[in-house]
mmCIF file with all atom_site columns, N, CA and C in Angstrom:
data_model
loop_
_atom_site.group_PDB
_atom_site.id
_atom_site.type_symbol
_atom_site.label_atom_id
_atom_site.label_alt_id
_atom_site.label_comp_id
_atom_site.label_asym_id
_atom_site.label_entity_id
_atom_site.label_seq_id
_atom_site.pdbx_PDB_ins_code
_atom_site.Cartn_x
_atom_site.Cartn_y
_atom_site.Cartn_z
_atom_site.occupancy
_atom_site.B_iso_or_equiv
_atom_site.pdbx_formal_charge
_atom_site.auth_seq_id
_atom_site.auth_comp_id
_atom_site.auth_asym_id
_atom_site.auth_atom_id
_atom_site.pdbx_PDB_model_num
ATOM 1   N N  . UNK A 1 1  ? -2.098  18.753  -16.958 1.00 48.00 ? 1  UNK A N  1
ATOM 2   C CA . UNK A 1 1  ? -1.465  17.899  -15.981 1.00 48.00 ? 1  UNK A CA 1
ATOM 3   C C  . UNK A 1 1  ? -0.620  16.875  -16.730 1.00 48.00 ? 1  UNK A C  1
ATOM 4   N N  . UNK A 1 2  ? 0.803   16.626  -16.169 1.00 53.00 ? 2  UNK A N  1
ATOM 5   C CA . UNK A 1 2  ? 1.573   15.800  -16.871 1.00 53.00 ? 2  UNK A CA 1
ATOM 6   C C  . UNK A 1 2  ? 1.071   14.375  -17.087 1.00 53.00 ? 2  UNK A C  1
ATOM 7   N N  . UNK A 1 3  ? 1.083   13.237  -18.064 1.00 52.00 ? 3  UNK A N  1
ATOM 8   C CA . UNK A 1 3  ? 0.785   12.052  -18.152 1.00 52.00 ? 3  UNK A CA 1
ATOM 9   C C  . UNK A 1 3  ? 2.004   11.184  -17.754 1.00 52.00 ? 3  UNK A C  1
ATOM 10  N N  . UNK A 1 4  ? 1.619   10.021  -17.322 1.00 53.00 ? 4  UNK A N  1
ATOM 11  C CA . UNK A 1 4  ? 3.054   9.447   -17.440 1.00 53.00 ? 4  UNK A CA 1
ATOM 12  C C  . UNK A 1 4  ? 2.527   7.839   -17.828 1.00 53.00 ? 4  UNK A C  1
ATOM 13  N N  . UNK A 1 5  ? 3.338   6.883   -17.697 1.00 50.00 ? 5  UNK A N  1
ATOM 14  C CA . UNK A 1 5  ? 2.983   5.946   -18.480 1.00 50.00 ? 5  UNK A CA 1
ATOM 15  C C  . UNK A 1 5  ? 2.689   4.543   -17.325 1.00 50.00 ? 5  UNK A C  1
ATOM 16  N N  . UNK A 1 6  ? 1.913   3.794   -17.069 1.00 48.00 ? 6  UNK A N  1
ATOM 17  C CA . UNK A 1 6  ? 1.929   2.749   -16.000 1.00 48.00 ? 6  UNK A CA 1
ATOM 18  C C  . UNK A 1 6  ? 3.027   1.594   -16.332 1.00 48.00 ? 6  UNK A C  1
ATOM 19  N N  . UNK A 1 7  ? 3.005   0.783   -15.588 1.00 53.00 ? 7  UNK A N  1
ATOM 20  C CA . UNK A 1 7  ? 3.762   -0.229  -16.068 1.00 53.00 ? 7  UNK A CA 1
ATOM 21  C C  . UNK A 1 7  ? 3.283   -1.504  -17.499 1.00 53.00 ? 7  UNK A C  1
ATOM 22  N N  . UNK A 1 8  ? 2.017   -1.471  -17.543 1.00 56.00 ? 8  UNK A N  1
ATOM 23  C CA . UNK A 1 8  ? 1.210   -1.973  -18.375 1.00 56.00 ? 8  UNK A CA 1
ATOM 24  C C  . UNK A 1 8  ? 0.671   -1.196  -19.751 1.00 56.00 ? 8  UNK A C  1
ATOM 25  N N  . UNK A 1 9  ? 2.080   -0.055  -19.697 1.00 54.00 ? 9  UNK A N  1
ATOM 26  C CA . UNK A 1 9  ? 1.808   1.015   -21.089 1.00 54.00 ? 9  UNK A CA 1
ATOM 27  C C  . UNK A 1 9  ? 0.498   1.987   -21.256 1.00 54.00 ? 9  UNK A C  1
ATOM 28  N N  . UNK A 1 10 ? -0.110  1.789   -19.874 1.00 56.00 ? 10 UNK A N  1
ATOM 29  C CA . UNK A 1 10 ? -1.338  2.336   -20.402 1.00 56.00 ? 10 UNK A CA 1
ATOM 30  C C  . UNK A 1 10 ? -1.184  3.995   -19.512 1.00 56.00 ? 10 UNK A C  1
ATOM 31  N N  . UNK A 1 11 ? -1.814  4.997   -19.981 1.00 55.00 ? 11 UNK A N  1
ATOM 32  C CA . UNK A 1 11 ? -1.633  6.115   -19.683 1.00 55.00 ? 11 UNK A CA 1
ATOM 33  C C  . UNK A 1 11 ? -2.517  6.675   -18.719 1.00 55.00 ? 11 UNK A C  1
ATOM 34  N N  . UNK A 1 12 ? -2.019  7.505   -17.396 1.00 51.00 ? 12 UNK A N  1
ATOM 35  C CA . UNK A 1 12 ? -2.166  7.791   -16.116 1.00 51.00 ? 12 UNK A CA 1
ATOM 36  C C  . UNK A 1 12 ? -2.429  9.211   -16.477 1.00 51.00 ? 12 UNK A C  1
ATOM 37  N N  . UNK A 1 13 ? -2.928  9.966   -15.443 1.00 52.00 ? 13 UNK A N  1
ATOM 38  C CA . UNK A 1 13 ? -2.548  11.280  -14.986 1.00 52.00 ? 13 UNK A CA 1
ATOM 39  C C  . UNK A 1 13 ? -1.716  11.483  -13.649 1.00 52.00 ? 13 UNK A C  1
ATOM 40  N N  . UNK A 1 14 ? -0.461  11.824  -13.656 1.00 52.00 ? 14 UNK A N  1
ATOM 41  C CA . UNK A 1 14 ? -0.339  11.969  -12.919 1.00 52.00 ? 14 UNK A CA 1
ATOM 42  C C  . UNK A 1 14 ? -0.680  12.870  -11.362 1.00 52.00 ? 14 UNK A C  1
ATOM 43  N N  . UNK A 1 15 ? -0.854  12.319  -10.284 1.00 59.00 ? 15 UNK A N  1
ATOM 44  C CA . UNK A 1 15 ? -1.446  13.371  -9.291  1.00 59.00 ? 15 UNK A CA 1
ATOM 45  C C  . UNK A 1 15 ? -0.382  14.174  -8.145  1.00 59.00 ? 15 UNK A C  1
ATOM 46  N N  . UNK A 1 16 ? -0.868  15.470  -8.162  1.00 58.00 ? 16 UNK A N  1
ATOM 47  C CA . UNK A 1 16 ? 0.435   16.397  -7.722  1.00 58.00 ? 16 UNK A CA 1
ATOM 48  C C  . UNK A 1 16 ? 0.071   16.108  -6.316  1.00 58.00 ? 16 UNK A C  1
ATOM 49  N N  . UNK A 1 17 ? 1.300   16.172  -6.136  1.00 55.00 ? 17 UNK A N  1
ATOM 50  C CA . UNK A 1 17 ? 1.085   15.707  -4.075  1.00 55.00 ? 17 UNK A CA 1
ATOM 51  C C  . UNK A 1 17 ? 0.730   16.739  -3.132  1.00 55.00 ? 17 UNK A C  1
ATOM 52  N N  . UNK A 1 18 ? -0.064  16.952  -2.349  1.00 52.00 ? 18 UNK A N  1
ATOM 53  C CA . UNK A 1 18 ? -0.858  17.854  -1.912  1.00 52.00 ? 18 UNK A CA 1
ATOM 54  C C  . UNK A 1 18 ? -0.071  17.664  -0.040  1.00 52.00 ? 18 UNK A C  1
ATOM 55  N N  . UNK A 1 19 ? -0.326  18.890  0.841   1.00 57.00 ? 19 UNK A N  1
ATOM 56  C CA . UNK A 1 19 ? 0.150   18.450  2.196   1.00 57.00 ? 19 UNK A CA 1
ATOM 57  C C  . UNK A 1 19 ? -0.957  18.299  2.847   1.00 57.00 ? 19 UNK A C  1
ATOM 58  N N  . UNK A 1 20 ? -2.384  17.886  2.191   1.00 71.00 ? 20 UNK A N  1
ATOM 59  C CA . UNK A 1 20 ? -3.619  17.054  2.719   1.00 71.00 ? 20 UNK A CA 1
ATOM 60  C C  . UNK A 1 20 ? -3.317  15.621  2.550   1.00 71.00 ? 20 UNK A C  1
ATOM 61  N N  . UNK A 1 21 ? -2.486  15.214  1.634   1.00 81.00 ? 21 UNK A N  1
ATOM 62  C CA . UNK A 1 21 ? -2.612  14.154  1.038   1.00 81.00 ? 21 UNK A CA 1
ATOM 63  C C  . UNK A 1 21 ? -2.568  13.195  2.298   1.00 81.00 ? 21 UNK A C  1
ATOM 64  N N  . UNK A 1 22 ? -3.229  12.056  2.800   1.00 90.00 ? 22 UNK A N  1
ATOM 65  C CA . UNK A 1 22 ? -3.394  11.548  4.182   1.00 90.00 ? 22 UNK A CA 1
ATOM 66  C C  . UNK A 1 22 ? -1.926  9.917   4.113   1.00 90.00 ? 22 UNK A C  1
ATOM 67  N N  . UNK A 1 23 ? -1.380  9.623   4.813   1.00 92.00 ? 23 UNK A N  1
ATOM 68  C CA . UNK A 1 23 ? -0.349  8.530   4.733   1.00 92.00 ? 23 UNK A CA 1
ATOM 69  C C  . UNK A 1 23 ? -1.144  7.386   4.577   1.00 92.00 ? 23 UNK A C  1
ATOM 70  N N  . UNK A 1 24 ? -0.932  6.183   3.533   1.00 94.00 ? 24 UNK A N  1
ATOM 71  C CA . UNK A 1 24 ? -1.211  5.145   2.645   1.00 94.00 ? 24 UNK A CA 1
ATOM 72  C C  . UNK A 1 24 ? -1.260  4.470   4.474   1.00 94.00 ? 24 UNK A C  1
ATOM 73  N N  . UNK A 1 25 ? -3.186  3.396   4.171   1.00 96.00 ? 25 UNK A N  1
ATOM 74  C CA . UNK A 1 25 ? -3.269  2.448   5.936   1.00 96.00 ? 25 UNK A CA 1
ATOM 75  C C  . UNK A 1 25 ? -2.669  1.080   5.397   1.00 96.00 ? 25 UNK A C  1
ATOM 76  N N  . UNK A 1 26 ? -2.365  0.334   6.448   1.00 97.00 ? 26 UNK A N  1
ATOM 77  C CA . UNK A 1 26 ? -2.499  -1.093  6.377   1.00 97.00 ? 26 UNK A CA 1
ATOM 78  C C  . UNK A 1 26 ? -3.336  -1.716  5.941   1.00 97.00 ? 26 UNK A C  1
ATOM 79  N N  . UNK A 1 27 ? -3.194  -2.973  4.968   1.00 97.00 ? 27 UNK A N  1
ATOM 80  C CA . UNK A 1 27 ? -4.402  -3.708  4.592   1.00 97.00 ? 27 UNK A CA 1
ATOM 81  C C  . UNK A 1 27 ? -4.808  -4.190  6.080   1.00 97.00 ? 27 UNK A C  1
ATOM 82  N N  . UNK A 1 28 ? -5.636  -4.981  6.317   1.00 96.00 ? 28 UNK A N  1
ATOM 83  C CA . UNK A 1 28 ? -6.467  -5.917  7.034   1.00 96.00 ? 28 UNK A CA 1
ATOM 84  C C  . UNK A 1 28 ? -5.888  -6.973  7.051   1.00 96.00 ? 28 UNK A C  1
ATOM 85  N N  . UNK A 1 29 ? -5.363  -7.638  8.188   1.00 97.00 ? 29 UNK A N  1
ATOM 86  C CA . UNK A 1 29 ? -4.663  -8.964  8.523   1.00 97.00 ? 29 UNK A CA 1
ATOM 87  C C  . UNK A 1 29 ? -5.897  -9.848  8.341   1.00 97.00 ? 29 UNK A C  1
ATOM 88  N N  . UNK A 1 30 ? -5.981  -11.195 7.903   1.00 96.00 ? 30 UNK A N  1
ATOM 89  C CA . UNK A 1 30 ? -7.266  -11.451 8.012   1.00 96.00 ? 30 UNK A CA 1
ATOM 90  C C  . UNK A 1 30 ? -6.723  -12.619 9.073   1.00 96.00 ? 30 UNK A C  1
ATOM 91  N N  . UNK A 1 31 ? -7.890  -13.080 9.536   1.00 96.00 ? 31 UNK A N  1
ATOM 92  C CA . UNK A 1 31 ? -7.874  -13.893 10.742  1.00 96.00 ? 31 UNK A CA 1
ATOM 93  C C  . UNK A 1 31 ? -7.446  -15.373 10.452  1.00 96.00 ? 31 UNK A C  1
ATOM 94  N N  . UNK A 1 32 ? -7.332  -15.539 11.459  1.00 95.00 ? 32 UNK A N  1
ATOM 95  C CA . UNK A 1 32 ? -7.016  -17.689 11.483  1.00 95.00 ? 32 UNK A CA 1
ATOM 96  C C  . UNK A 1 32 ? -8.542  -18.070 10.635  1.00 95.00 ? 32 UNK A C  1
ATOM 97  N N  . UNK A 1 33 ? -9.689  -17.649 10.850  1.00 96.00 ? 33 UNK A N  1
ATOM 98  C CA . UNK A 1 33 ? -10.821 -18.104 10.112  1.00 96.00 ? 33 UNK A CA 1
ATOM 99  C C  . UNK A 1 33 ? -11.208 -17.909 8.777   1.00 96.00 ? 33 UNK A C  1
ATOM 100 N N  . UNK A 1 34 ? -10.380 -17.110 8.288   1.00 96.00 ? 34 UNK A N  1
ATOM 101 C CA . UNK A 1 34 ? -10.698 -16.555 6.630   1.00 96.00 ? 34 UNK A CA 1
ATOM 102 C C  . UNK A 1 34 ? -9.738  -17.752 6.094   1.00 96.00 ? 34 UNK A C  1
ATOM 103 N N  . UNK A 1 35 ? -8.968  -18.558 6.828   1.00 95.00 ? 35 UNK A N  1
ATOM 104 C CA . UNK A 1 35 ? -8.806  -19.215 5.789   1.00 95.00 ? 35 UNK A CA 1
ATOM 105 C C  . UNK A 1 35 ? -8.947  -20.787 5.281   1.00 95.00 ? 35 UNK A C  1
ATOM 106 N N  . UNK A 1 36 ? -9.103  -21.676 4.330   1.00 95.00 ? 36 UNK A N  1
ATOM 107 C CA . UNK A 1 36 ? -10.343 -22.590 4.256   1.00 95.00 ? 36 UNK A CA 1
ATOM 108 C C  . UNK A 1 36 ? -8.936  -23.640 4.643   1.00 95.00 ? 36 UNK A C  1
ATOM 109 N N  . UNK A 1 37 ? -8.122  -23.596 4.420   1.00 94.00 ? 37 UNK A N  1
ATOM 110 C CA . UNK A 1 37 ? -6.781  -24.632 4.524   1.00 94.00 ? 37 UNK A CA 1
ATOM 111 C C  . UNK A 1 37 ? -7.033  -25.672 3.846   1.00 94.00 ? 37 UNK A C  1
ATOM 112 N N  . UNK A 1 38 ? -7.106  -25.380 2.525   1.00 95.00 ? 38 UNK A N  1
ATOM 113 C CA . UNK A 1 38 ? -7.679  -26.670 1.419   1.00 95.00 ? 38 UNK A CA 1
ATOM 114 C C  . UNK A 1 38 ? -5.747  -26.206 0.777   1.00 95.00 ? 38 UNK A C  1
ATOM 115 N N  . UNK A 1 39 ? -5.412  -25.557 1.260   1.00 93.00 ? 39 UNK A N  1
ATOM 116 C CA . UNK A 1 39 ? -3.892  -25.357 0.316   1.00 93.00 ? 39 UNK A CA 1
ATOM 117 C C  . UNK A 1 39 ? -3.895  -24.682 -1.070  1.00 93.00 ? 39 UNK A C  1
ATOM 118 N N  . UNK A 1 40 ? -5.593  -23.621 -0.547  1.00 91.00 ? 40 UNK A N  1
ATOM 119 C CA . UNK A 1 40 ? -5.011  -22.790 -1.991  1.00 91.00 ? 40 UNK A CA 1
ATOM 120 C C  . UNK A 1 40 ? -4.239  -21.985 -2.141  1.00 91.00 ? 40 UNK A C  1
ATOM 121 N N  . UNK A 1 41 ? -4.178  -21.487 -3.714  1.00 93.00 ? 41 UNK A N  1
ATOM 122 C CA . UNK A 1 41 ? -3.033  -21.197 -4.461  1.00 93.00 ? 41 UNK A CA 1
ATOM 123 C C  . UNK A 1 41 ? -3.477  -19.405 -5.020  1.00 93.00 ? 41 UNK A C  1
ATOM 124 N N  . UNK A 1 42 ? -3.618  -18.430 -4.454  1.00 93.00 ? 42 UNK A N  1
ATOM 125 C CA . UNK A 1 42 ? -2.789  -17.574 -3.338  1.00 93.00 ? 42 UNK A CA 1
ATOM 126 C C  . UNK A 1 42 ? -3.866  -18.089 -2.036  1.00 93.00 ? 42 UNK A C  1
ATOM 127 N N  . UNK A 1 43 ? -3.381  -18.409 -1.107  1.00 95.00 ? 43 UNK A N  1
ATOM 128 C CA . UNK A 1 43 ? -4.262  -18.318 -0.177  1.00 95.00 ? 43 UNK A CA 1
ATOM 129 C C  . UNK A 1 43 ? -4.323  -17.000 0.586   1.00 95.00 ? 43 UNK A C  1
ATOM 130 N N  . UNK A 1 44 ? -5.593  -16.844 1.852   1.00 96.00 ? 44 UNK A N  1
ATOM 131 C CA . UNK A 1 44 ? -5.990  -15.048 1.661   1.00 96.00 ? 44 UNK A CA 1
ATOM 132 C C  . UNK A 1 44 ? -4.455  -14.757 2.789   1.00 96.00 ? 44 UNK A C  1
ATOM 133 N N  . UNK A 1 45 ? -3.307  -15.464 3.441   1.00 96.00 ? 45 UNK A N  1
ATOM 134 C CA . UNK A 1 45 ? -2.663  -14.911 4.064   1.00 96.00 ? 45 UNK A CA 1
ATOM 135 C C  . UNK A 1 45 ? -1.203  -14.634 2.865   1.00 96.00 ? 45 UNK A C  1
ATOM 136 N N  . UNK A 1 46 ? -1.240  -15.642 1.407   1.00 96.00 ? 46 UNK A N  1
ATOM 137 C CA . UNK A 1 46 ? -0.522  -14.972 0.330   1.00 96.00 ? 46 UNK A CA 1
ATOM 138 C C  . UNK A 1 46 ? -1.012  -13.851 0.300   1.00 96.00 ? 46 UNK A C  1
ATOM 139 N N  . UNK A 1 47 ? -2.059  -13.308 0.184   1.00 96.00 ? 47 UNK A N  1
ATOM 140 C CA . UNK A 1 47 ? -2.888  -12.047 -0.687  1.00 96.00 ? 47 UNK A CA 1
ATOM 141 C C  . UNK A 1 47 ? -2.107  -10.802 0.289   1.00 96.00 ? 47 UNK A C  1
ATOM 142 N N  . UNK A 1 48 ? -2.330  -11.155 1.351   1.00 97.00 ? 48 UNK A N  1
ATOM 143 C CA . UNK A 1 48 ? -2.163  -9.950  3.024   1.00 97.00 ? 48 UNK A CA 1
ATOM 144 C C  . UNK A 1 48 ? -0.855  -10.112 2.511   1.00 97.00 ? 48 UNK A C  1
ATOM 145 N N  . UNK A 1 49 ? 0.189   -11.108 2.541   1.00 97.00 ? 49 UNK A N  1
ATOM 146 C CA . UNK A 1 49 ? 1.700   -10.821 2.471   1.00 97.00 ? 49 UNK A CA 1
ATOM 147 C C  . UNK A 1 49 ? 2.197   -9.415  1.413   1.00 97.00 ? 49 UNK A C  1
ATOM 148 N N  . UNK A 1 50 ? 1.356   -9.940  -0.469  1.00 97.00 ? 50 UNK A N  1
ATOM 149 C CA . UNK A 1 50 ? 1.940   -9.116  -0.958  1.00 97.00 ? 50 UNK A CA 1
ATOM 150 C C  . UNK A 1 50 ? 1.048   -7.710  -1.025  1.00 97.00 ? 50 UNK A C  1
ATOM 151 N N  . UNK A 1 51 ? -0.005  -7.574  -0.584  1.00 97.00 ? 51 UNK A N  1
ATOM 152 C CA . UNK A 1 51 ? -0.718  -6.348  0.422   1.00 97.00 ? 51 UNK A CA 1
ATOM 153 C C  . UNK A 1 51 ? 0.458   -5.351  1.114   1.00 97.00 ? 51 UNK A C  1
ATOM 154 N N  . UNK A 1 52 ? 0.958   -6.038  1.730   1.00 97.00 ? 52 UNK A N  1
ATOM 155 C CA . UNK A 1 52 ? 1.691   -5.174  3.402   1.00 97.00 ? 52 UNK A CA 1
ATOM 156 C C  . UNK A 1 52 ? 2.881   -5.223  2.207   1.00 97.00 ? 52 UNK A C  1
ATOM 157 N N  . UNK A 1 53 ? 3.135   -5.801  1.263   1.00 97.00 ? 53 UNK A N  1
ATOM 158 C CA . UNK A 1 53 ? 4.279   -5.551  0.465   1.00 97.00 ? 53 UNK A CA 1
ATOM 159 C C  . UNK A 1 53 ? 4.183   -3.810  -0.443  1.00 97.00 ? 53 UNK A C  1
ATOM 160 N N  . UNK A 1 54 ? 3.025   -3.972  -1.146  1.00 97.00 ? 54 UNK A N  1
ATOM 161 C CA . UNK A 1 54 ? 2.781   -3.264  -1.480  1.00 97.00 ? 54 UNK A CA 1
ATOM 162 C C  . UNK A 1 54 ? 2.926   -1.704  -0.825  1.00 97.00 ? 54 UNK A C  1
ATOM 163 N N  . UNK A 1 55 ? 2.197   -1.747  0.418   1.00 97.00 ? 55 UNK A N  1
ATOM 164 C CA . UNK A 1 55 ? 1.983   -0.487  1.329   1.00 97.00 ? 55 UNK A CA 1
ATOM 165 C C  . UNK A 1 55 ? 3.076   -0.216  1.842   1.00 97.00 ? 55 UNK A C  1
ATOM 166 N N  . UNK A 1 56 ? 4.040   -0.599  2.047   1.00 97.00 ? 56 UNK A N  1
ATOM 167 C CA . UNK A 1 56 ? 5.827   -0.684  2.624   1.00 97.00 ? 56 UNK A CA 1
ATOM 168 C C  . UNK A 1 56 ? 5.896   0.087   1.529   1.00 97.00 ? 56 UNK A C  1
ATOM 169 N N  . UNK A 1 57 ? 5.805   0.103   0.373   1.00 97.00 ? 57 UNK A N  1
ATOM 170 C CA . UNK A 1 57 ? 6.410   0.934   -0.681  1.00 97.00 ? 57 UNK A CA 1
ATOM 171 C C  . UNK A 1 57 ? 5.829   2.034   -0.889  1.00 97.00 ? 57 UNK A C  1
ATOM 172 N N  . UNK A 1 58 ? 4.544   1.686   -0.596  1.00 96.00 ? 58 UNK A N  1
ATOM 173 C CA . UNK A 1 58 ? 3.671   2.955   -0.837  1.00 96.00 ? 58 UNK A CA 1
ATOM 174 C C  . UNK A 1 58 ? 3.707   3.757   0.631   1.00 96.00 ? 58 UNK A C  1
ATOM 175 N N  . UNK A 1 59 ? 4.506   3.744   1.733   1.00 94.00 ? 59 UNK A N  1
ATOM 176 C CA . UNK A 1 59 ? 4.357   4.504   2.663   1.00 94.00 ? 59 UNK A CA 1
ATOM 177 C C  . UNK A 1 59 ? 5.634   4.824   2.845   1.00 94.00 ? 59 UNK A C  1
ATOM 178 N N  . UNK A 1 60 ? 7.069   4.496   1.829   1.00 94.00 ? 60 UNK A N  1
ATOM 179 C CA . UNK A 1 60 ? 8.181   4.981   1.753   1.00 94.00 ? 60 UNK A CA 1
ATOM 180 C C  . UNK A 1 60 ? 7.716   5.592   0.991   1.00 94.00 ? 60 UNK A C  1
ATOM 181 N N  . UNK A 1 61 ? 7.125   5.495   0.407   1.00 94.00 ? 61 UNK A N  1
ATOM 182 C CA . UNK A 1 61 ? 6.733   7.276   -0.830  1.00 94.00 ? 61 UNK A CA 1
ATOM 183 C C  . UNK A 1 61 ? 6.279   8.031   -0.435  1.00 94.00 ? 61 UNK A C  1
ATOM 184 N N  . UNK A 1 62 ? 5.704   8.093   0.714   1.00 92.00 ? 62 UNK A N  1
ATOM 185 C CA . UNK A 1 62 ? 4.695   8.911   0.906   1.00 92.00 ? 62 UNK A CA 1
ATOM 186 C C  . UNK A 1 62 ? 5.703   9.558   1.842   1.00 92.00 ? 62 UNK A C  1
ATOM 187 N N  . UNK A 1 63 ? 5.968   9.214   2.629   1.00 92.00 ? 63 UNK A N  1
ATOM 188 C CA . UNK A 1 63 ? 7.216   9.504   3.620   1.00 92.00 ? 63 UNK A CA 1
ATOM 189 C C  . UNK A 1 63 ? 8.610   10.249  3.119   1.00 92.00 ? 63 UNK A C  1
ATOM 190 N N  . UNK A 1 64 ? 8.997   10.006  1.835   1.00 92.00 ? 64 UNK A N  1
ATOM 191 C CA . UNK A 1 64 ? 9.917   10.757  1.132   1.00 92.00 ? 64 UNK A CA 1
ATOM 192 C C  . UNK A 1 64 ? 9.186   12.229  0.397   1.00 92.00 ? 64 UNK A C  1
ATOM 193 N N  . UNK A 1 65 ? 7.496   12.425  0.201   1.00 90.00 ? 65 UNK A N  1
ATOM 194 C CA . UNK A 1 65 ? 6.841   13.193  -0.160  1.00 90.00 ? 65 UNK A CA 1
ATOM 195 C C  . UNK A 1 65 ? 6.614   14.530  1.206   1.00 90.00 ? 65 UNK A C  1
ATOM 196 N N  . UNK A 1 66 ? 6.714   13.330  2.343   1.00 87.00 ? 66 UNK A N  1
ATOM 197 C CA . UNK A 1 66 ? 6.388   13.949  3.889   1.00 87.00 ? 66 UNK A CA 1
ATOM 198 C C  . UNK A 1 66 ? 7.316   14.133  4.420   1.00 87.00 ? 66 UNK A C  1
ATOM 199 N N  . UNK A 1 67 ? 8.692   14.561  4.166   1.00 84.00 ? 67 UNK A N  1
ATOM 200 C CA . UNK A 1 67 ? 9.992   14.438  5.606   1.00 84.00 ? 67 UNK A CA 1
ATOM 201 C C  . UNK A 1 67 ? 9.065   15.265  6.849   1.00 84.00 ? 67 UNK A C  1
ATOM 202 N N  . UNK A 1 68 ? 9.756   14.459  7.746   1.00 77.00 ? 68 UNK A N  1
ATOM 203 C CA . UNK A 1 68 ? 9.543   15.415  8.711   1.00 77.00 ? 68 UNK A CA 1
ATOM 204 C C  . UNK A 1 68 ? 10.546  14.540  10.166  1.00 77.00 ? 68 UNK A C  1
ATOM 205 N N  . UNK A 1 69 ? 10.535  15.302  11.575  1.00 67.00 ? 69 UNK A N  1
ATOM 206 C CA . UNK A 1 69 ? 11.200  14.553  12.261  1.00 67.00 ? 69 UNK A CA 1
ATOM 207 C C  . UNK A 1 69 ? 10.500  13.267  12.459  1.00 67.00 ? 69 UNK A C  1
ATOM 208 N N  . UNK A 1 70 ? 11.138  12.379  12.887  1.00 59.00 ? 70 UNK A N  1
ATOM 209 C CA . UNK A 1 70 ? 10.841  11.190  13.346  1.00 59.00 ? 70 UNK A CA 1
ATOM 210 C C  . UNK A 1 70 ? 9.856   11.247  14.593  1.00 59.00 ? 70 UNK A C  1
ATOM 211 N N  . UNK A 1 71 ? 8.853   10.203  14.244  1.00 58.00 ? 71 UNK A N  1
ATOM 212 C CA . UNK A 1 71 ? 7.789   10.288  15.461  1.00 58.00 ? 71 UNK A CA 1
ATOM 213 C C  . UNK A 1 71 ? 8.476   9.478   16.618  1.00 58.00 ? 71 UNK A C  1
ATOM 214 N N  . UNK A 1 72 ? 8.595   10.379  17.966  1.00 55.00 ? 72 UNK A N  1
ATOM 215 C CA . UNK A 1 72 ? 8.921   10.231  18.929  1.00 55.00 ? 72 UNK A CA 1
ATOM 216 C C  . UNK A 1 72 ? 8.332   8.614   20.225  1.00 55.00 ? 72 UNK A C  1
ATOM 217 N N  . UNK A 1 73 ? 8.873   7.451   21.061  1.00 52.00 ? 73 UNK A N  1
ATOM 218 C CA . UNK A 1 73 ? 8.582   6.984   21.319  1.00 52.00 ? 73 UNK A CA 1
ATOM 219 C C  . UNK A 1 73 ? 8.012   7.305   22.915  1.00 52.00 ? 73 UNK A C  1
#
């Protein structure tokens, strides 16, 4: 299986994309109560921002792995 390299130089296997492979979920919004509002530094609705950042990218990949028609409204 091919290796490829992470961003942190350290070495992966890469994994061949399968048409089981299931589409990347949403993190978990967390609630008005998860957070303590002392003004920390990430606070947990920083964390969720770059979360849903993350999965935006990871579900355009997955989606360029998956064409298919557009899901209908």
């Amino acid at each position: 299986m091919p290796r490829k390299s992470s961003p942190k130089g350290i070495a992966t296997v890469a994994k061949p994309a399968s048409r089981q492979e299931s589409a990347p979920r949403p993190p978990v919004q967390p609630g008005l109560e998860d957070c303590c509002r002392s003004g920390c530094t990430p606070c947990v609705f920083d964390l969720y921002d770059d979360a849903m950042d993350r999965y935006r990218i990871e579900m355009a990949a997955w989606q360029s792995r998956h064409p298919g028609p557009p899901a209908s409204k």
